[in-house]
Amino acid sequence: MELFRYRKPIPLMAKSKIFFTISLIAVLASYVLIFTKGFNLGIDFAGGTVVQVKYDGKAPIDKVREAIRASEIFEGASVNFFGSDDEIVIKVRTSSKKLGTDIGDEARELLKGTGKFEIRRVDMVGPKVGNELREKGIMALVLAIAGILIYVSFRFEWRFAIASVVALVHDISIAMGAIVLFNVEVNLDILAALLTILGYSLNDTIIVFDRIREGLVTVRSSKLADVIDESVTRTLSRTTLTSLTTFFVVLTLFLMGGEIIHGFSFTLLVGIVVGTYSSIFIASPLLMAMKFNVENYRKKLAEKKKREEEKARLRAMYEQGTV
């Protein structure tokens, strides 16, 4: 199946300045949002308490919200379904140490008139633990990007590595901007989604780079823009189909998966769209911006091939005993 039947190269690189401008505006707007509005940090990072309640039958979530609204301890708490209609979680940004009381007993007392239920879980995360999780999360992102830089440098060439990492930073920045814009609660699930975006976007970029590397050998033109246009056009159908398949799967999770994975699936949706866009319109033009030279690359390949042929010839002479 092909969405775009190849007839001739699409002149995408001629419009690279437009794509760079769009991306620059999107990234700057994301950082303005991040530094002005800030993240809506969840309990995982800001500290607080989670109370999980299981009801016999459908949980009366409106009654629960009304019941806890009267309590100072649960001030600002959020109440959501947890996986099914008969189970809810109450999240409050305070811990029992701060309150000096058992928040599970307090919840049991407040919810007495809401039906038959049991308190299944009371989890507390202190501010110190939240800070440690946040630091470890940032460290995980940094290490992932460093590993990608090393891997792509080894597999391709240093300009490819820098282009792929810049594209990944572009994707993560815009995804974080969307998280702030739509006030999505940032927790460990969101961190997992951001790391998933890194892997997904890199995979898309590697596919495009692989085709460009083949084009450097097979395309006659010595202009990098021609090589990229030819390579990207040939892989455009595959990239789009792969992204659409993943997009619809995640969209189903977003629409049908419930509140518990709403933030995770939303972040992935943004990441899939931005990652596909950047692998085609940002990573490849960056090679041009960094003055990648097609002729020099072909000379290196020719010298490498010559060395390999010489080694093969010498090996054959040794094996035949004709030295």
mmCIF file with all atom_site columns, C-alpha atoms in Angstrom, residues 42-49 93-98 123-134:
data_model
loop_
_atom_site.group_PDB
_atom_site.id
_atom_site.type_symbol
_atom_site.label_atom_id
_atom_site.label_alt_id
_atom_site.label_comp_id
_atom_site.label_asym_id
_atom_site.label_entity_id
_atom_site.label_seq_id
_atom_site.pdbx_PDB_ins_code
_atom_site.Cartn_x
_atom_site.Cartn_y
_atom_site.Cartn_z
_atom_site.occupancy
_atom_site.B_iso_or_equiv
_atom_site.pdbx_formal_charge
_atom_site.auth_seq_id
_atom_site.auth_comp_id
_atom_site.auth_asym_id
_atom_site.auth_atom_id
_atom_site.pdbx_PDB_model_num
ATOM 1  C CA . GLY A 1 42  ? 1.469  15.759 40.106 1.00 0.00 ? 42  GLY A CA 1
ATOM 2  C CA . ILE A 1 43  ? 1.938  13.995 43.400 1.00 0.00 ? 43  ILE A CA 1
ATOM 3  C CA . ASP A 1 44  ? 4.813  11.924 42.022 1.00 0.00 ? 44  ASP A CA 1
ATOM 4  C CA . PHE A 1 45  ? 6.963  15.053 41.763 1.00 0.00 ? 45  PHE A CA 1
ATOM 5  C CA . ALA A 1 46  ? 5.358  17.644 44.045 1.00 0.00 ? 46  ALA A CA 1
ATOM 6  C CA . GLY A 1 47  ? 4.532  15.274 46.907 1.00 0.00 ? 47  GLY A CA 1
ATOM 7  C CA . GLY A 1 48  ? 1.100  14.490 48.368 1.00 0.00 ? 48  GLY A CA 1
ATOM 8  C CA . THR A 1 49  ? -1.301 11.649 49.041 1.00 0.00 ? 49  THR A CA 1
ATOM 9  C CA . ARG A 1 93  ? -1.203 17.749 47.539 1.00 0.00 ? 93  ARG A CA 1
ATOM 10 C CA . THR A 1 94  ? -0.439 17.246 51.217 1.00 0.00 ? 94  THR A CA 1
ATOM 11 C CA . SER A 1 95  ? 1.128  14.402 53.179 1.00 0.00 ? 95  SER A CA 1
ATOM 12 C CA . SER A 1 96  ? 0.166  12.820 56.490 1.00 0.00 ? 96  SER A CA 1
ATOM 13 C CA . LYS A 1 97  ? 3.367  14.094 58.114 1.00 0.00 ? 97  LYS A CA 1
ATOM 14 C CA . LYS A 1 98  ? 2.312  17.637 57.414 1.00 0.00 ? 98  LYS A CA 1
ATOM 15 C CA . ASP A 1 123 ? 0.067  6.253  49.167 1.00 0.00 ? 123 ASP A CA 1
ATOM 16 C CA . MET A 1 124 ? 2.034  9.223  50.396 1.00 0.00 ? 124 MET A CA 1
ATOM 17 C CA . VAL A 1 125 ? 4.930  10.922 48.657 1.00 0.00 ? 125 VAL A CA 1
ATOM 18 C CA . GLY A 1 126 ? 6.833  13.544 50.639 1.00 0.00 ? 126 GLY A CA 1
ATOM 19 C CA . PRO A 1 127 ? 8.289  16.670 48.998 1.00 0.00 ? 127 PRO A CA 1
ATOM 20 C CA . LYS A 1 128 ? 11.831 15.267 49.351 1.00 0.00 ? 128 LYS A CA 1
ATOM 21 C CA . VAL A 1 129 ? 10.929 12.048 47.539 1.00 0.00 ? 129 VAL A CA 1
ATOM 22 C CA . GLY A 1 130 ? 9.146  14.114 44.887 1.00 0.00 ? 130 GLY A CA 1
ATOM 23 C CA . ASN A 1 131 ? 12.306 16.173 44.335 1.00 0.00 ? 131 ASN A CA 1
ATOM 24 C CA . GLU A 1 132 ? 14.393 13.007 44.027 1.00 0.00 ? 132 GLU A CA 1
ATOM 25 C CA . LEU A 1 133 ? 11.962 11.554 41.462 1.00 0.00 ? 133 LEU A CA 1
ATOM 26 C CA . ARG A 1 134 ? 12.054 14.802 39.484 1.00 0.00 ? 134 ARG A CA 1
#
